[in-house]
Coordinates of C-alpha atoms and ligand atoms in Angstrom, one line a residue:
X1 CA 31.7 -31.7 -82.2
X2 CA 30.3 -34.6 -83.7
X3 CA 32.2 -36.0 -86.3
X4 CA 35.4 -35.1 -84.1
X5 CA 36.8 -38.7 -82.1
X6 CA 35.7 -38.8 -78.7
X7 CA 38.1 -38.1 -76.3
X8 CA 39.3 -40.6 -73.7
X9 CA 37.8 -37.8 -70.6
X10 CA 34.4 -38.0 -72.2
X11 CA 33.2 -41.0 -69.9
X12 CA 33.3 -38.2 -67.3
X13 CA 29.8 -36.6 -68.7
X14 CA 28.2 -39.5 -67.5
X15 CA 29.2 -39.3 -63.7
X16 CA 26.4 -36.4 -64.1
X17 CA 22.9 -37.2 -62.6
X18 CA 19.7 -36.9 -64.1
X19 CA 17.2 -34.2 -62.4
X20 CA 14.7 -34.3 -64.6
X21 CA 11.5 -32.6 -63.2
X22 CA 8.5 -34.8 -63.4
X23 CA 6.2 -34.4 -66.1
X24 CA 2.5 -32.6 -65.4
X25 CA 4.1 -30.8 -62.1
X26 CA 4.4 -27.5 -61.5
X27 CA 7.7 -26.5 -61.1
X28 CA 8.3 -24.4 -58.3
X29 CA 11.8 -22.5 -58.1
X30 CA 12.2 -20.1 -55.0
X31 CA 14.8 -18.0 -53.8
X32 CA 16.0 -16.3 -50.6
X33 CA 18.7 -13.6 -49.8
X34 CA 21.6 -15.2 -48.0
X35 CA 22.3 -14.0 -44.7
X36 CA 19.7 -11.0 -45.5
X37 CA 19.7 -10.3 -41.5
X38 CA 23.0 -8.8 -41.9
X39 CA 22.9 -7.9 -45.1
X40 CA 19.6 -5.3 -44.1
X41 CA 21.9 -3.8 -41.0
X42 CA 24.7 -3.2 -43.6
X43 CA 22.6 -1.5 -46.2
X44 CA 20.8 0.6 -43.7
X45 CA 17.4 -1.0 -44.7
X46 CA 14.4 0.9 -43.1
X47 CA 12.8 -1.4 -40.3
X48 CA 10.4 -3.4 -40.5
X49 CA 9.9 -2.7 -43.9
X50 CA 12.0 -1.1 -46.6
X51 CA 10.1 0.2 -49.6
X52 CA 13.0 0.2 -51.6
X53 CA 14.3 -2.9 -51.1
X54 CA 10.5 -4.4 -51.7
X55 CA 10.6 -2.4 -55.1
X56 CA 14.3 -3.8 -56.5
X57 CA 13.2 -7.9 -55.3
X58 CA 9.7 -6.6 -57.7
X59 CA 11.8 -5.3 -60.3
X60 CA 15.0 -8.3 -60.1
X61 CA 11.0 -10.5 -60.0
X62 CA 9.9 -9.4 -63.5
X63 CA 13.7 -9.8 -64.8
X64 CA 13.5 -13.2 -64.6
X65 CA 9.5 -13.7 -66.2
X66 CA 10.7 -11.8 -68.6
X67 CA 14.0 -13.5 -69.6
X68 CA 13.1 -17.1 -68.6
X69 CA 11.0 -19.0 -70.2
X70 CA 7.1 -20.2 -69.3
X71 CA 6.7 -18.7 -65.8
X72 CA 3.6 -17.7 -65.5
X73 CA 3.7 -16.4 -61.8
X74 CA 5.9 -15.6 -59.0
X75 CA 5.5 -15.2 -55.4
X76 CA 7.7 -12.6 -53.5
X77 CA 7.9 -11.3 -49.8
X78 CA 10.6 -10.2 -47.2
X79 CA 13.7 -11.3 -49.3
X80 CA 12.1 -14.6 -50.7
X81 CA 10.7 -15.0 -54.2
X82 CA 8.7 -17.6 -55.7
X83 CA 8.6 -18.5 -59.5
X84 CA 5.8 -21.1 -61.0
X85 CA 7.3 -22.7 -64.4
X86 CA 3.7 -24.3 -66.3
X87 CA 3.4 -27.7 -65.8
X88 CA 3.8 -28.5 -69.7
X89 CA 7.0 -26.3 -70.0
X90 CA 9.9 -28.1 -71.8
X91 CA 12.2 -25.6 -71.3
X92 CA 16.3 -26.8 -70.8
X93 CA 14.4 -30.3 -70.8
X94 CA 13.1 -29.4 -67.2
X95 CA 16.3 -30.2 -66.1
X96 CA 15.8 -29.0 -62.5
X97 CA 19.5 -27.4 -62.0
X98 CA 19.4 -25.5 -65.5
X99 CA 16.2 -23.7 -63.8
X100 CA 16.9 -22.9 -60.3
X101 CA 20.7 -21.0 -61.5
X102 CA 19.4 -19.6 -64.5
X103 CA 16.4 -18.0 -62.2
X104 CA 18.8 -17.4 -59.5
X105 CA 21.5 -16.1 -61.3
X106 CA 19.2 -13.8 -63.8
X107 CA 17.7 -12.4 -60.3
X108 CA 20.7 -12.0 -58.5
X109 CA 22.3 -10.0 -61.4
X110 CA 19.4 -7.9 -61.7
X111 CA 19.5 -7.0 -57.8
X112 CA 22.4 -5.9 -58.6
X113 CA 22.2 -4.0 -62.2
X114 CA 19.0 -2.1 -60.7
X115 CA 20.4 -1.8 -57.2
X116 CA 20.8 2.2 -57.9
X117 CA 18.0 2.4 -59.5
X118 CA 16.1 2.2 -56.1
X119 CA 18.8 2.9 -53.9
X120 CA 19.9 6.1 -55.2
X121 CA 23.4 7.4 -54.8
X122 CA 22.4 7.5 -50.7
X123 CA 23.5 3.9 -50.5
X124 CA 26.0 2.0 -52.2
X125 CA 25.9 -1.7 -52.7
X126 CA 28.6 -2.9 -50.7
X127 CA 29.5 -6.2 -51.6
X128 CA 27.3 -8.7 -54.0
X129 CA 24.9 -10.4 -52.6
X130 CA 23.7 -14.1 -53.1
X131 CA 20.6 -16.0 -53.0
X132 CA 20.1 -19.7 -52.7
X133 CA 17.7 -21.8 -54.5
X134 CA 15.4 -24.8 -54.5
X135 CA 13.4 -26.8 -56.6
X136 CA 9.9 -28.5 -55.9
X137 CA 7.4 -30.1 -57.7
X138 CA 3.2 -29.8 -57.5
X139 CA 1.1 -32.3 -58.7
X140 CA -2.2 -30.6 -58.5
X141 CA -3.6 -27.2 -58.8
X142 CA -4.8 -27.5 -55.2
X143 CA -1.0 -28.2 -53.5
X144 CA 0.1 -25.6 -56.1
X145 CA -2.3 -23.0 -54.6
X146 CA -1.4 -23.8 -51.2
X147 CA 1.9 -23.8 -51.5
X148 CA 1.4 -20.1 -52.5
X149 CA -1.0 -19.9 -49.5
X150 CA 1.7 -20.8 -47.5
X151 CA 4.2 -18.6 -48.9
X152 CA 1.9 -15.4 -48.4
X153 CA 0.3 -17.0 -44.5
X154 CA 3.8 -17.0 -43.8
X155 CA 4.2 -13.5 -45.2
X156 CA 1.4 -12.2 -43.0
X157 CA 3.0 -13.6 -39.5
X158 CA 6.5 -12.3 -40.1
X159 CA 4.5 -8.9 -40.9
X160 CA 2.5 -8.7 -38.1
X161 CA 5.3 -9.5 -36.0
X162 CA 7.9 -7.2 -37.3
X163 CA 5.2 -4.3 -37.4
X164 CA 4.8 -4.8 -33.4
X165 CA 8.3 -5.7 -33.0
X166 CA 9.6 -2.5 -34.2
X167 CA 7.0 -0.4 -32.9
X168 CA 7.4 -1.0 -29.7
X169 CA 11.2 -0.5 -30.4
X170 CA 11.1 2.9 -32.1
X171 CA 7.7 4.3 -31.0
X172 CA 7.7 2.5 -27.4
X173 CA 11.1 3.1 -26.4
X174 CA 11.7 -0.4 -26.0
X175 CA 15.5 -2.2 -26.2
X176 CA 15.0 -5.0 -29.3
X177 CA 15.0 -7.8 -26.1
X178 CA 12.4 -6.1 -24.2
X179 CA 10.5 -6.1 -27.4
X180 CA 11.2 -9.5 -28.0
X181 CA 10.4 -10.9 -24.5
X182 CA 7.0 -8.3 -24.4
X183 CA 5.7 -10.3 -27.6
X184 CA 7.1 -13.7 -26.2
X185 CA 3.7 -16.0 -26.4
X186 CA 1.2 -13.1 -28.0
X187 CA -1.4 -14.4 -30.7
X188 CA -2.3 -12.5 -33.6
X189 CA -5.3 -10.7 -31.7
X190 CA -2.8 -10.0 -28.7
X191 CA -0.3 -8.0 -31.4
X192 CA -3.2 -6.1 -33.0
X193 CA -4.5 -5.2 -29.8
X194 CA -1.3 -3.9 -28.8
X195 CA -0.9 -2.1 -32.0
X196 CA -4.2 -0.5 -32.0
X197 CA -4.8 0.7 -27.6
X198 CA -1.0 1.6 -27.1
X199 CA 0.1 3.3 -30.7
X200 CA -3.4 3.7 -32.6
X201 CA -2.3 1.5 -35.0
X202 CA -5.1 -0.5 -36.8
X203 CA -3.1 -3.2 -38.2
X204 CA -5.8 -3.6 -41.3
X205 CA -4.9 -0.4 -42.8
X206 CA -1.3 -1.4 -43.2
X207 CA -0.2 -1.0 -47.6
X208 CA -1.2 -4.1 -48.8
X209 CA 2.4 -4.6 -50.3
X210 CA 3.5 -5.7 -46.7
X211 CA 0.6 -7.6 -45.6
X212 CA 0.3 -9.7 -48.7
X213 CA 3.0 -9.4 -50.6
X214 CA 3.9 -9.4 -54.2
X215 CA 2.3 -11.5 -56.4
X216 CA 3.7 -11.0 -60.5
X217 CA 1.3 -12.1 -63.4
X218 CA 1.5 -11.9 -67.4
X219 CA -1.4 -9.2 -68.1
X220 CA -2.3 -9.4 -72.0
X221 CA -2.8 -5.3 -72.6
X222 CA -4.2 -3.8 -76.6
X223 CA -1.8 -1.4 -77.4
X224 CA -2.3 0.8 -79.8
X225 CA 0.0 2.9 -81.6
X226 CA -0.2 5.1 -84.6
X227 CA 2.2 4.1 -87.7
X228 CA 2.6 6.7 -90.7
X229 CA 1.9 4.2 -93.9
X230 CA 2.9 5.1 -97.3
X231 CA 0.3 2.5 -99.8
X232 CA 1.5 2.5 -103.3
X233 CA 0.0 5.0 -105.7
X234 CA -1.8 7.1 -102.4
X235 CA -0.8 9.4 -100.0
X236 CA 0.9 8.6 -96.8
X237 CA -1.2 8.5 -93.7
X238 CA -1.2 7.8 -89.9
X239 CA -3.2 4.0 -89.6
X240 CA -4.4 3.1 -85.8
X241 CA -2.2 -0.4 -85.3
X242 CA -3.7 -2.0 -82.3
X243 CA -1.7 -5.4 -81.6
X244 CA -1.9 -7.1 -78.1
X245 CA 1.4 -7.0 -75.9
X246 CA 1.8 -9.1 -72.8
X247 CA 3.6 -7.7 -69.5
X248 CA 4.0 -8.6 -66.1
X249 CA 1.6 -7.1 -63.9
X250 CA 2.6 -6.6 -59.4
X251 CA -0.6 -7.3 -57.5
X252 CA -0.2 -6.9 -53.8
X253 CA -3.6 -9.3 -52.7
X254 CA -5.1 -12.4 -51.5
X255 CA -3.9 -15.8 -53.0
X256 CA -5.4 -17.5 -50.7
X257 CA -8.8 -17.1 -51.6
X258 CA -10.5 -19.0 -54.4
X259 CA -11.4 -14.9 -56.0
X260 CA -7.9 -14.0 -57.3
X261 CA -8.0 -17.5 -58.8
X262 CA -11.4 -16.8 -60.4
X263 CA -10.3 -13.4 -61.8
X264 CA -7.7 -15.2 -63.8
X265 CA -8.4 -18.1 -64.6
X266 CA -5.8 -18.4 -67.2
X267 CA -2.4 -18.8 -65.1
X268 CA -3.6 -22.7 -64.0
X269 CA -4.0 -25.5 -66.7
X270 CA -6.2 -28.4 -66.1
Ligands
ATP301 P1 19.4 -17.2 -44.6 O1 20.7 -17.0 -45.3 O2 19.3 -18.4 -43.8 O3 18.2 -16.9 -45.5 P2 18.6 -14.6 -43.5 O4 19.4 -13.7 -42.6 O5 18.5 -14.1 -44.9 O6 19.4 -16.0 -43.5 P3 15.8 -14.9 -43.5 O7 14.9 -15.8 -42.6 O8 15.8 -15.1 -45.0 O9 17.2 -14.9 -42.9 O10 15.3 -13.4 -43.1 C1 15.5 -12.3 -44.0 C2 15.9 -11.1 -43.2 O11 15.9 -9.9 -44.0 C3 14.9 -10.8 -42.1 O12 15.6 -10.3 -41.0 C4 14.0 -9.7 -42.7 O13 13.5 -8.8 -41.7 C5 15.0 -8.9 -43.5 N1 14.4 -8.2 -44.7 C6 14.0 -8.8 -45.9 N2 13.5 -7.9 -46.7 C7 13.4 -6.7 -46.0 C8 13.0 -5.4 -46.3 N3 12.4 -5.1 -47.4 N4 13.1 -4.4 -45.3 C9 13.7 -4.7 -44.1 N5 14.2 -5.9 -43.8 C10 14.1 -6.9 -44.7
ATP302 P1 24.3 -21.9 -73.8 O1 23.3 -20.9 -73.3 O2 23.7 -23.1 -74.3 O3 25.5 -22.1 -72.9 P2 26.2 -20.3 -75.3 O4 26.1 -19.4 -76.5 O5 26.6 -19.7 -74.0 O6 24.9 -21.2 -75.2 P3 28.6 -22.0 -75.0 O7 28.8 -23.4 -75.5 O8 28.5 -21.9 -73.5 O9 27.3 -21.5 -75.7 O10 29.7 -21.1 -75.7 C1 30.1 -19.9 -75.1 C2 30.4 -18.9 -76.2 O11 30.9 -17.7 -75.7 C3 31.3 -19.4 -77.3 O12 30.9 -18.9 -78.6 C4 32.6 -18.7 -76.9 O13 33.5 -18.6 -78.0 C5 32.2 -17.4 -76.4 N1 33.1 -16.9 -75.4 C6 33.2 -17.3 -74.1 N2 34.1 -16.6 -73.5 C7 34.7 -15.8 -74.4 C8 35.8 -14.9 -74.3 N3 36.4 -14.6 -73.2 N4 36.1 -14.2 -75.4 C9 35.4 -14.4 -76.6 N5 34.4 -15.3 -76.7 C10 34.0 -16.0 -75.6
MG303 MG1 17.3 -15.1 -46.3
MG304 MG1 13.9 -15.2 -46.1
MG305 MG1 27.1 -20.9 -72.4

């Protein structure tokens, strides 16, 4: 403490480096499952696309808004998540390492606390798993938009991919290599043609959860609960108290347009 003598090891404190996140940037922390290839065979994850899994990243997702300070949207697909501090947030001094472990460590936790939660008693958690993290930083609205373009483009060619990919494999009869080497140099229109003539699959009708995403927002919400009052001198009565409460919201659609940006136009500062 402060009035205490300072020790001769204290000199040490300043081998540490300063991370400071620039000021006026968006700070960008996201996360992805280490070694999640294996860790989805272990687990017995449903392929291409396990519901429950989607639901416990969601739910680990809204952990962190909700603990962590000034985030005021995340990203999240496959076993990556994104999470947007405000550009004006002060919080541990934007010091970028006291971010990315408090995120990761708050969603890692939670993956685990509300593993059962979504996974039932049918399968256990076998061993804890880790993500890692990284921080960047976005000047402008417009890189901070595509980034999350980017996030959710990349979202929609893993999907596409995986949705062919495994139907060929468990409606086709296909071994995961001839699969692979059947889809070797397809575009996009090649893999929904396939889906559509050979399984009847129209790719477009696909839950919007896998083809975009997750996308977690603060919604403000009037809430309005009735309170029994006693006033002084009357009788007691039930009084209507409506006071707004803030939650996170899951939306599962485009980012990439400019229309999800113009139907809330309050998660972006000028
Ligand atoms: P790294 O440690 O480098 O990230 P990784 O094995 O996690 O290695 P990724 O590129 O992150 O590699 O891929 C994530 C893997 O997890 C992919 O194989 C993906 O199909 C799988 N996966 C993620 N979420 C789900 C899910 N909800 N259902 C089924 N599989 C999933
Ligand atoms: P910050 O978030 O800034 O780290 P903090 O409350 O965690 O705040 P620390 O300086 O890390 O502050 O102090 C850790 C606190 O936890 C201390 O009050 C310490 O006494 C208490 N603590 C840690 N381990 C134990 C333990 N094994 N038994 C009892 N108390 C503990
Ligand atoms: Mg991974
Ligand atoms: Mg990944
Ligand atoms: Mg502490």
């Amino acid at each position: 403490s402060s009035n205490m003598a300072k020790s001769k090891f204290e000199y040490v404190r300043n081998f540490e480096t300063d991370d400071t996140c620039l000021r006026n940037c968006y700070i960008v922390v996201r996360l992805d499952g280490r070694n999640f290839h294996k860790f989805t065979e272990q687990h017995k994850f449903a392929k291409p696309n396990d519901n429950r899994a989607l639901g416990l990243m969601s739910r680990s997702a809204r952990s962190v808004m909700e603990e962590l300070e000034d985030i005021v949207i995340a990203y999240g697909q496959s076993d990556e998540f994104s999470f947007v501090f405000k550009r004006t947030s002060t919080w541990f001094k934007r010091r970028a390492s006291k971010l990315m472990t408090h995120v990761a460590s708050q969603f890692s936790s939670s993956y685990v606390f509300y593993w059962k939660e979504f996974f039932g008693e049918d399968q256990p958690l076998l061993y804890p798993p880790s993500f890692d993290g990284r921080v960047v930083l976005y000047p402008s609205n417009r890189n901070l938009k595509d980034y999350l373009s980017w996030r959710q483009a990349d979202c929609h060619v893993n999907n596409l991919y995986n949705t062919v990919f495994w139907t060929l494999v468990q409606k086709g009869g296909l071994t995961t290599a001839q699969a692979e080497e059947r889809l070797k140099g397809t575009l996009a229109a090649d893999k929904n043609e396939i889906l559509f003539s050979e399984f009847n699959i129209n790719y477009n009708t696909e839950p919007a959860v896998l083809k975009k995403g997750t996308t977690l927002i603060w919604e403000k919400r009037d809430e309005t609960v009735t309170k029994r009052m006693k006033l002084p001198n009357a009788e007691e009565k039930e009084v209507a108290v409506t006071r707004s409460r803030r939650r996170v919201q899951a939306h599962h659609c485009d980012v990439i347009g400019e229309q999800f940006w113009e139907e809330h136009p309050d998660i972006l500062e000028d």
